[in-house]
Structures are given as C-alpha cells and as structure tokens.
Coordinates of C-alpha atoms in Angstrom, one line a residue:
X11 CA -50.1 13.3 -32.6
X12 CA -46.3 14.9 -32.5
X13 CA -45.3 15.6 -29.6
X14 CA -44.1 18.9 -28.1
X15 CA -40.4 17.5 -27.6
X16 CA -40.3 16.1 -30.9
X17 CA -41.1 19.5 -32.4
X18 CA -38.5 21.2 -30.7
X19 CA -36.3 18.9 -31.6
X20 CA -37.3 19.8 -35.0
X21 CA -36.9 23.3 -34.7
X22 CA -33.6 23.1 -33.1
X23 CA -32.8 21.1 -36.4
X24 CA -34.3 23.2 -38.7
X25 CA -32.5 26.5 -37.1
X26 CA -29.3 24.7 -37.1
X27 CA -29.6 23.5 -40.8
X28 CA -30.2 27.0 -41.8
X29 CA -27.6 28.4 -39.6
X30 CA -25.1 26.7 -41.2
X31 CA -26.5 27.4 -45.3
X32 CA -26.4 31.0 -44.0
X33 CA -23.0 30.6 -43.0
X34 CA -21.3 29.1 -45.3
X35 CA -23.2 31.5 -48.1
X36 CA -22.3 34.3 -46.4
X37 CA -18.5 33.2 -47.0
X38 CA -18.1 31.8 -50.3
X39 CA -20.0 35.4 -51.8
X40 CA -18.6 37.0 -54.8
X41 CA -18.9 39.9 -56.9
X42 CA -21.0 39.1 -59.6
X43 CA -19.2 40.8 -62.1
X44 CA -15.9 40.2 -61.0
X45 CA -13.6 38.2 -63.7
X46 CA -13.1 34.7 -62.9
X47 CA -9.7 33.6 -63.7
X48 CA -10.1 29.9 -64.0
X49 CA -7.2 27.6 -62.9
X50 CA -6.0 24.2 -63.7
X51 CA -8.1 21.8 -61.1
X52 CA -5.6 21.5 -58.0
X53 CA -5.5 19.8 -54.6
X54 CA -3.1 20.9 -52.7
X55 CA -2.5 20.7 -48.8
X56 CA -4.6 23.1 -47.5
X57 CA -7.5 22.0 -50.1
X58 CA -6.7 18.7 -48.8
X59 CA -7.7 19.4 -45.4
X60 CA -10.5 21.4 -46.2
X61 CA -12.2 18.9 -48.3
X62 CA -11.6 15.8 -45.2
X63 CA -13.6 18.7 -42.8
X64 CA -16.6 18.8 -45.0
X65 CA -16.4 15.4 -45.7
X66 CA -16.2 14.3 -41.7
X67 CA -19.2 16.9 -41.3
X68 CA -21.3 14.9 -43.8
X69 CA -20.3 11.5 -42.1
X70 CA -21.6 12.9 -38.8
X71 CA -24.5 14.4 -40.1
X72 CA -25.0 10.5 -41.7
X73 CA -24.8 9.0 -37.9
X74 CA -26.9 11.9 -36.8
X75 CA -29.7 11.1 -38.9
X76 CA -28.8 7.5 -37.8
X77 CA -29.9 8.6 -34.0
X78 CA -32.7 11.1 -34.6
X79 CA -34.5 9.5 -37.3
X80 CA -33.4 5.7 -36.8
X81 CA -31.9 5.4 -40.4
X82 CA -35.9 6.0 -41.9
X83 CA -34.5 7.5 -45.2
X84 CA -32.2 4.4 -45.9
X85 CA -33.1 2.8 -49.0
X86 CA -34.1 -0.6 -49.3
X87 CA -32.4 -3.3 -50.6
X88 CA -33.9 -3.4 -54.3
X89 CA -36.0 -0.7 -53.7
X90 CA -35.5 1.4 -56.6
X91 CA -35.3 5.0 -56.6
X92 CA -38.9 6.2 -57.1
X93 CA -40.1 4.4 -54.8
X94 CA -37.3 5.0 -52.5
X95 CA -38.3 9.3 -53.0
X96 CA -41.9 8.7 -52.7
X97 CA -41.8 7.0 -49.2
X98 CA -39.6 9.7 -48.3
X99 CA -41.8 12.0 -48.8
X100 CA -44.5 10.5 -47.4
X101 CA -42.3 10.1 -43.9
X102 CA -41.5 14.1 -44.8
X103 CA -45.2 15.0 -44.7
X104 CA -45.8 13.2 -41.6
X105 CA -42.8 14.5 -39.6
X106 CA -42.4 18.4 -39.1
X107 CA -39.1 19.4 -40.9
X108 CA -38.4 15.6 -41.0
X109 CA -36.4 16.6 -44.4
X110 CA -33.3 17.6 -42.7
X111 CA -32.6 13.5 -41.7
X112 CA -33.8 13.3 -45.2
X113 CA -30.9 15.9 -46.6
X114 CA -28.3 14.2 -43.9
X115 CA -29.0 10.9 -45.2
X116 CA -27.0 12.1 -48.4
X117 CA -24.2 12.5 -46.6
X118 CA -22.6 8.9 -46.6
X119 CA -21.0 10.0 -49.3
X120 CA -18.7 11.4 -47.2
X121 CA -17.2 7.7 -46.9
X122 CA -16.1 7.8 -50.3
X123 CA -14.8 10.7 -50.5
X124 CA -12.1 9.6 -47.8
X125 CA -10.7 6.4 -50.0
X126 CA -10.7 8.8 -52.5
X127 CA -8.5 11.7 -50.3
X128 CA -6.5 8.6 -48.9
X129 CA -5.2 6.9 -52.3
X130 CA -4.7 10.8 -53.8
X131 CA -2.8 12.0 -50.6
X132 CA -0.6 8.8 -50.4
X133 CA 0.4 9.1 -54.4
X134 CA 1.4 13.1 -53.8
X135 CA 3.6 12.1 -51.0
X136 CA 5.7 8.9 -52.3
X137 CA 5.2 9.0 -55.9
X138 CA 8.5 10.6 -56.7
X139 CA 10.4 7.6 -54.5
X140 CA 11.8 5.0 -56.7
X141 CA 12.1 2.4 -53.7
X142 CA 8.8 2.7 -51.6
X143 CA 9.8 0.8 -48.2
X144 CA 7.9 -1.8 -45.8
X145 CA 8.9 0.7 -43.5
X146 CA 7.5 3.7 -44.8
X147 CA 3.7 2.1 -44.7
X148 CA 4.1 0.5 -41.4
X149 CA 4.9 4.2 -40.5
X150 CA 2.0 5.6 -42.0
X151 CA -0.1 2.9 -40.6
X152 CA 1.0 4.1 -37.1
X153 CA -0.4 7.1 -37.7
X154 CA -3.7 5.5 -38.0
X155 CA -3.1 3.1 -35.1
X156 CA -1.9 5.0 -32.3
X157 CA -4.5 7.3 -31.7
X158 CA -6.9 4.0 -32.5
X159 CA -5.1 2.2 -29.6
X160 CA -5.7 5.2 -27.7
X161 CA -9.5 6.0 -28.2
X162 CA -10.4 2.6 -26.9
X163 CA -9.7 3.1 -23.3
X164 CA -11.5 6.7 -23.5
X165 CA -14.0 5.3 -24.9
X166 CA -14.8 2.6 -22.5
X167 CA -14.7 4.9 -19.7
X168 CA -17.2 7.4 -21.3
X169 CA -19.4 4.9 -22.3
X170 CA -19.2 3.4 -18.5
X171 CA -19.7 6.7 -17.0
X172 CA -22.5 7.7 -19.2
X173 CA -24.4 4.7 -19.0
X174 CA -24.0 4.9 -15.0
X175 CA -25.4 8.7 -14.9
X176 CA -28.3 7.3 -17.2
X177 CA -29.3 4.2 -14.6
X178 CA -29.0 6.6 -12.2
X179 CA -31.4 9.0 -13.7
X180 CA -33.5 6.4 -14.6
X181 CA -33.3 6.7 -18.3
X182 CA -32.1 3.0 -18.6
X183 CA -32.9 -0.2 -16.6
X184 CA -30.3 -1.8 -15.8
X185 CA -27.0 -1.1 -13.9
X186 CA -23.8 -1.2 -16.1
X187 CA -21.0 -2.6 -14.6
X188 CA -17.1 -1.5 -15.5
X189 CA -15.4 -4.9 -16.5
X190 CA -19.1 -6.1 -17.8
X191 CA -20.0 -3.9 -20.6
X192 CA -18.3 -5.8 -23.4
X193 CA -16.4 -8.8 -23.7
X194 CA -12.5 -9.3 -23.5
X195 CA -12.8 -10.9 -26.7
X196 CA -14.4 -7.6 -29.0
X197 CA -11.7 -5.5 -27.0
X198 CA -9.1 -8.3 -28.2
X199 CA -10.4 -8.2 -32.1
X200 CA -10.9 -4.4 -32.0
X201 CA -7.4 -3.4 -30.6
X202 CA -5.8 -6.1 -32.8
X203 CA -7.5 -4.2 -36.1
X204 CA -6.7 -7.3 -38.4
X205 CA -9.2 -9.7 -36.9
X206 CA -12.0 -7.1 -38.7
X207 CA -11.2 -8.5 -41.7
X208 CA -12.4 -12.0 -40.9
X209 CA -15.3 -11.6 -38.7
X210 CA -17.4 -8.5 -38.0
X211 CA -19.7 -10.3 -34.9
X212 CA -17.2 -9.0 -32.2
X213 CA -14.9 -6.4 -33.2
X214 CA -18.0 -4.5 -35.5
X215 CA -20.3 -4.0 -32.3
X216 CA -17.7 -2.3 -30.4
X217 CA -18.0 1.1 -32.4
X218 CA -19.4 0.3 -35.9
X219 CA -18.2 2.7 -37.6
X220 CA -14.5 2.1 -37.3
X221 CA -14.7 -0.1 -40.0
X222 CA -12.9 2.0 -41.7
X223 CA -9.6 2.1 -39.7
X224 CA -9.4 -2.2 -40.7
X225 CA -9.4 -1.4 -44.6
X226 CA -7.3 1.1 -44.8
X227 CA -4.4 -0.7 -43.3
X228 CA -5.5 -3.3 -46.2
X229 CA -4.8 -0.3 -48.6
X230 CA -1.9 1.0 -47.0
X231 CA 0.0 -2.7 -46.9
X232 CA -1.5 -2.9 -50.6
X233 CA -0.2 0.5 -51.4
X234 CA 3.5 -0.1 -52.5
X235 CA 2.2 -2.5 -55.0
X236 CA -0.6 -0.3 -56.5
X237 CA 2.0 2.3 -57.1
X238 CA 3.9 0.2 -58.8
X239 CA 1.1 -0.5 -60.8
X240 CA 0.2 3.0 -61.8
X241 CA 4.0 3.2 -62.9
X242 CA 4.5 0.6 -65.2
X243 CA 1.1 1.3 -67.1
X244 CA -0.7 5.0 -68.0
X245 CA -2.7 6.1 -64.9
X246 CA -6.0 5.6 -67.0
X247 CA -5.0 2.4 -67.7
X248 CA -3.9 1.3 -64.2
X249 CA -7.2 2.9 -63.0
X250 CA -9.2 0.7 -65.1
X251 CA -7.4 -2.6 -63.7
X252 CA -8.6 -1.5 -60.3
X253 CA -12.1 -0.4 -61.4
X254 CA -12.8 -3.6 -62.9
X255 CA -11.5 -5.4 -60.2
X256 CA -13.5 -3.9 -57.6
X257 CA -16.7 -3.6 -60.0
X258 CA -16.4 -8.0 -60.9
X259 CA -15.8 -8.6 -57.0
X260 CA -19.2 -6.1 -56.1
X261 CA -21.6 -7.8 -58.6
X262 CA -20.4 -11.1 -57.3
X263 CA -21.0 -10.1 -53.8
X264 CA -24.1 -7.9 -54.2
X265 CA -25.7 -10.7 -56.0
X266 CA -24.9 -14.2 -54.9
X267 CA -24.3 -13.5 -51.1
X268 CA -27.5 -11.0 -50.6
X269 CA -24.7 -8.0 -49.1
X270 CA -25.4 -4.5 -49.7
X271 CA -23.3 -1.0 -49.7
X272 CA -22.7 1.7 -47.2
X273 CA -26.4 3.7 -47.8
X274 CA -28.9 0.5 -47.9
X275 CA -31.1 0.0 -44.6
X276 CA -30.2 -3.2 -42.8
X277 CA -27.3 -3.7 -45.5
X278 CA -25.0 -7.1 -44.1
X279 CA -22.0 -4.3 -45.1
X280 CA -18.6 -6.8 -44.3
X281 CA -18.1 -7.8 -47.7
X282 CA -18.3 -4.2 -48.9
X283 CA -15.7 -3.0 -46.5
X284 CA -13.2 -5.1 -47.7
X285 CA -9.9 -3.7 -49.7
X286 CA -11.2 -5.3 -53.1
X287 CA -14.8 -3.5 -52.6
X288 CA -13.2 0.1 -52.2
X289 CA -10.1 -0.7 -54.6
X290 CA -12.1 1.2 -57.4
X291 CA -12.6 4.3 -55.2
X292 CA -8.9 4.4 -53.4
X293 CA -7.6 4.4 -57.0
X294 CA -9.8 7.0 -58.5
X295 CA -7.5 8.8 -55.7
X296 CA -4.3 7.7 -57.3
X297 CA -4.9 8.6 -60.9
X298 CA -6.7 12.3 -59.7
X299 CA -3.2 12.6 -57.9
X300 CA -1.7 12.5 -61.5
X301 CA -4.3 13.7 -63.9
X302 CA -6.6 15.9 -61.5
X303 CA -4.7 19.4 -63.5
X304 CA -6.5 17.8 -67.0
X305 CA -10.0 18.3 -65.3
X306 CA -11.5 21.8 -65.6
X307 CA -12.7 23.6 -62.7
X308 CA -16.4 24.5 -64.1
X309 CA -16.5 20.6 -65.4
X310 CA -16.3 19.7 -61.3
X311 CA -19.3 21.7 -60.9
X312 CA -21.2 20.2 -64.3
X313 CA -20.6 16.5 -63.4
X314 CA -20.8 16.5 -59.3
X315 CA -24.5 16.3 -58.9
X316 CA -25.5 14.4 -62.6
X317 CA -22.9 11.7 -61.4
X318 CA -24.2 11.5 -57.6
X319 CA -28.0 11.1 -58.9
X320 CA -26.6 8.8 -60.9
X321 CA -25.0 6.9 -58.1
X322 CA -28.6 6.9 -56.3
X323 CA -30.5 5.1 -59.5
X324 CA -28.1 2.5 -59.8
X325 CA -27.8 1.8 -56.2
X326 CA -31.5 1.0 -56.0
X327 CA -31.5 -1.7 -58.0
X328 CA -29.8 -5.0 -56.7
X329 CA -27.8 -5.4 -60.4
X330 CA -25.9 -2.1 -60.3
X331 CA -25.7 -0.7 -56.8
X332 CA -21.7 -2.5 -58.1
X333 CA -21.4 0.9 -59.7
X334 CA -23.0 3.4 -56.9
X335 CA -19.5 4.0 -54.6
X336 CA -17.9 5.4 -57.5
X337 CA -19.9 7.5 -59.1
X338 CA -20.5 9.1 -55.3
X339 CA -16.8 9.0 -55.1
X340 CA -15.9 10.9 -58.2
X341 CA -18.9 13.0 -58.0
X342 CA -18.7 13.7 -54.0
X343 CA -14.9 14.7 -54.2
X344 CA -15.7 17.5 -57.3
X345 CA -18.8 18.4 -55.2
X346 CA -16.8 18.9 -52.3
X347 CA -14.0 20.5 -54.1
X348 CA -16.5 23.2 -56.0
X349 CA -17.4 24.3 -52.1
X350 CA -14.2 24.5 -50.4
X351 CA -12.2 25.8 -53.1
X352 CA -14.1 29.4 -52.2
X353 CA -14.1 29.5 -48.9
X354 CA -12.4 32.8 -47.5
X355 CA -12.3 34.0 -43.5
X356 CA -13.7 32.1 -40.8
X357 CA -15.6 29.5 -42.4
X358 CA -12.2 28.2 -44.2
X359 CA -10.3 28.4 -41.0
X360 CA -13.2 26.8 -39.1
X361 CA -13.6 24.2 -42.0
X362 CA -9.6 23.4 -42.0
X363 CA -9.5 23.1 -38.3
X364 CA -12.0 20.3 -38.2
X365 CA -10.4 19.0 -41.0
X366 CA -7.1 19.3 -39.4
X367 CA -8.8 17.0 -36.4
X368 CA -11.3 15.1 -38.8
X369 CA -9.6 11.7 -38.0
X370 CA -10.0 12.2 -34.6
X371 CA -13.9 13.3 -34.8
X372 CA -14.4 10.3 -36.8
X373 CA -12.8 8.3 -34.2
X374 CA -14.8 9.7 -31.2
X375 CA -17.9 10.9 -32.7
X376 CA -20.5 8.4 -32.9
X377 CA -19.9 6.7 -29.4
X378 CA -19.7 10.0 -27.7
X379 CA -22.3 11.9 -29.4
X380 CA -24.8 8.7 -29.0
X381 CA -24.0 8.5 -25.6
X382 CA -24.2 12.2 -24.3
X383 CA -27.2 12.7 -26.8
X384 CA -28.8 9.7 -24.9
X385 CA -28.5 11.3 -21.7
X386 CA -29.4 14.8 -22.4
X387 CA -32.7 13.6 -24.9
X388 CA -33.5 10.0 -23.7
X389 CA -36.3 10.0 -25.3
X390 CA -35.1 11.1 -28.8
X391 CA -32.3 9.0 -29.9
X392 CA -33.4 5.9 -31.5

C-alpha cells in the first residue's frame, strides 16, 4: 500500500517535472516557417555558461533521485541494458510517477559534460600563449580551492545545526555533538584536496561528491603538458593519444580490479575518478576547442541521443562500460548544446545565472539539500 505522503511527494514531482518542460518549451518556440540560417557550431562565453547551468541542473537532479528514490534506477554492475529497462519498469509500475527518478537518473551525464567544458574552456583561454607558466595553473587552481576551503566550515556548521533541530524533533536518535561529527583526520584529507587521490575512506565520506574538485587539480597541473601535446601533433591525433590512454587504463581497471563508472549502483568509483580515467573526456574538450567550427549544428542534434544510448549498451556490460564516459561526453555536450543554443528571455537569463554560480551549487548542493530535505520530509529521503 503507498502511502498518502509518498503520493504527494509524487505529485509535487510530477508538477515540478512538468513545470519545468513547460518552461523551457515555452522559451526555445519558433516560427515554424521562419528561415533557419545555420551557423558554424560555436561555444562561446555566454554558451559556455549556459551549457555548465544545465549541466549542474542534471547533476542535482542525479543526487535528487539519489535521496528520493535511493539510487533504484542505478544499473547493475553487468546488468545489461534490457534487463536494466525492464526492472525499471517494473519499479515504474509499482511507484506512482516513479519515472521522474527514472528520467533524473539520466542525468549523471552531467559529470561528463564538465571535463569536457573544463579541458574546452582552459584551451580557449591559454592556447594562443607560447610559454604556459606554473604560475598561471596554480592560479586557476585557486579559483577552485578558495571557495573549496571555504565551504568546509559552512558546511560543518549546517550539518551540526541541522542534525541538532532533527534530534530535537525527534527525527533522529541520537544527539550530535559539534567537535564529534567527523574526525580531524577527513577534515585534514578533505581541506588538503591531494590526499583524495590516494585514499577515498576519509576524505570521500565527508561530502562525496566533491570528487571532482581532487581530479581536476590533476588536470589542471597536467594541463600545460597536454597543450603542448595538442601543439606538436594535429588535434585529432593528440586526441587519440589521450583516448587510448584513458580507454587501455578503464578496461584494465573495470576488469581486473571489479571498479565501476560514475552511473553503476554500488560502483567502488576511486579508480574511475582518477586524471587517467577522465583523460579521454577532458581532451575531447581540448580538440572541440579547436575543431568544434567543423561540426554542423543539425549533426549535434543527429548524434546526441544515438551516441548517449549508445553509451547506456556499452556501459551494461562489464567489457565496454571502458567506452560509456565518452560517448555520454561527446553526446551530452551536443545535447546540451542543441538546448541552450535557443534559449531567449528569462529561461536563458535564469539558465546563465545558475550557470554563472554552478560551481558553487555543486559545492553546496548535496550536503545542504540532503540535510534540509531530511528535516522538512524525514521520512522521505532515503
């Protein structure tokens, strides 16, 4: 029997989910007879920005589902596809309008994406400098750091504060104590960044998901010598390195070690968040930054969703998921592109402002959102 809180849940979901379709089609209308002029594929700044707020609105969606479903949709480890669909649906039939965590579980490709953005927005910036400094990374990894240093302390006092209301209210058992809630140690490996890319027991359960902030530093220390790379041979060809690189170190890992990609339930993730694992998707970044103009606009539409279901069949089976980041990369980023690219009024500037702040959403999201979502529906969040 569902209960009557689960079902408003449900209908809250279901309103929002078709808010926001109604939204965004209202914006992106156009005459149907109007002549399309059709441009060069281009990326520029404000495109930039727009495509990082969509893509930080799939990656919360992705958490969401995360808390309100309690990852159901992942797929399994070897699973395959069809059988991955058909327990879906199942769980879909079962659930009332359970196929809104079914749609947000699609959105971890909202990950790749971002290596993508990042190697494509780093190449536009320094690729005309002959003599990329030390200095110039370490500044661009400040960028990064400084508002990561920050968030630590905020975060430790919302989670406190939170978890305090909640024993109070009696939504949790025990009392949570200010110095208590976490060891010196994870604070130590998280604030330090570098220690991530050793061990994931300490800094990891902090806040999972930043992850990310560890390996990009890897890329951006890396970065002076891929550019050199993508000099001295044809972007194609300097692409390929990396792809092969990062496709030889996948199989190995995926295989012999049992660990599994971003998008597989239960998936023992470190080895896949690791600069040679994502060196095939940061790259695809750095040749679109040079060779994006030789894609057609209509081909971004044509090969966005063929390439992303592609991505799916090959990551449910343990001998290609090697291959699944990229094609969600390359397909996610066209995707992405083909929906932004017409966005006019209110849903571009809404869209550009939280892609403006989508490093600090990413940052603050999950913590915060698990946290105040526990409070408010204690009962819901898994």
């Amino acid at each position: 029997m569902v209960c009557g809180r689960f079902l408003n849940r449900h209908q809250v979901l279901s309103h929002t989910a078709s808010l926001s379709l109604a939204f965004f089609g209202y914006s992106t209308r156009m005459p149907l007879r109007k002549k399309i002029i059709r441009k060069p594929m281009e990326i520029g700044k404000v495109q930039s920005i727009l495509i990082r707020g969509v893509a930080i609105i799939m990656i919360v969606f992705y958490h969401f589902q995360y808390d309100m479903f309690g990852g159901s949709f992942l797929m399994e480890r070897g699973q395959g596809v069809i059988a991955w669909i058909a327990d879906s649906f199942v769980y879909i039939q079962q659930e009332p309008n359970a196929w809104i965590g079914f749609l947000m579980y699609f959105c971890f490709i909202g990950v790749n994406i971002f290596f993508v953005l990042s190697g494509y927005g780093l190449v536009k910036k320094y690729k005309d400098r002959e003599i990329l400094k030390t200095e110039d990374m370490l500044k661009q990894s400040m960028k990064i750091l400084i508002p990561y240093w920050l968030a630590h302390p905020i975060i430790h006092v919302v989670d406190w504060g939170l978890k305090t209301l909640q024993y109070q209210f009696g939504f949790i058992e025990y009392k949570t104590y200010f110095a208590g809630m976490h060891s010196f140690s994870q604070y130590i490996e998280s604030f330090l960044v570098f220690p991530r890319w050793f061990n994931l027991e300490g800094a990891l359960t902090f806040v999972g998901t930043w992850w990310f902030v560890g390996i990009i530093i890897q890329f951006y220390l890396l970065f002076p010598f891929l550019l050199k790379l993508f000099k001295k041979l044809k972007p194609i060809h300097a692409l390929a390195v990396c792809v092969m690189i990062s496709f030889v170190y996948r199989y190995i890992v995926s295989v012999a070690t049992g660990s599994s990609p971003v998008g597989v339930n239960e998936a023992d993730i470190f080895l896949f968040i690791m600069f040679p694992a994502k060196l095939s998707e940061f790259a695809l970044g750095m040749y679109l930054a040079w060779e994006l103009e030789s894609i057609k606009p209509k081909n971004s539409t044509l090969i966005s969703i063929p390439l992303i279901i592609l991505g799916f069949i090959f990551l449910g089976n343990v001998q290609t998921m090697f291959i699944s980041d990229f094609l969600f990369a390359f397909g996610g980023v066209m995707l992405v592109y083909t929906i932004t690219k017409p966005l006019k009024g209110f849903a571009k500037k809404v869209t550009f402002a939280i892609g403006e702040k989508s490093y600090l959403i990413y940052l603050y999201h999950e913590p915060t959102m698990k946290l105040i979502l526990k409070f408010i529906f204690p009962n819901w969040i898994h």
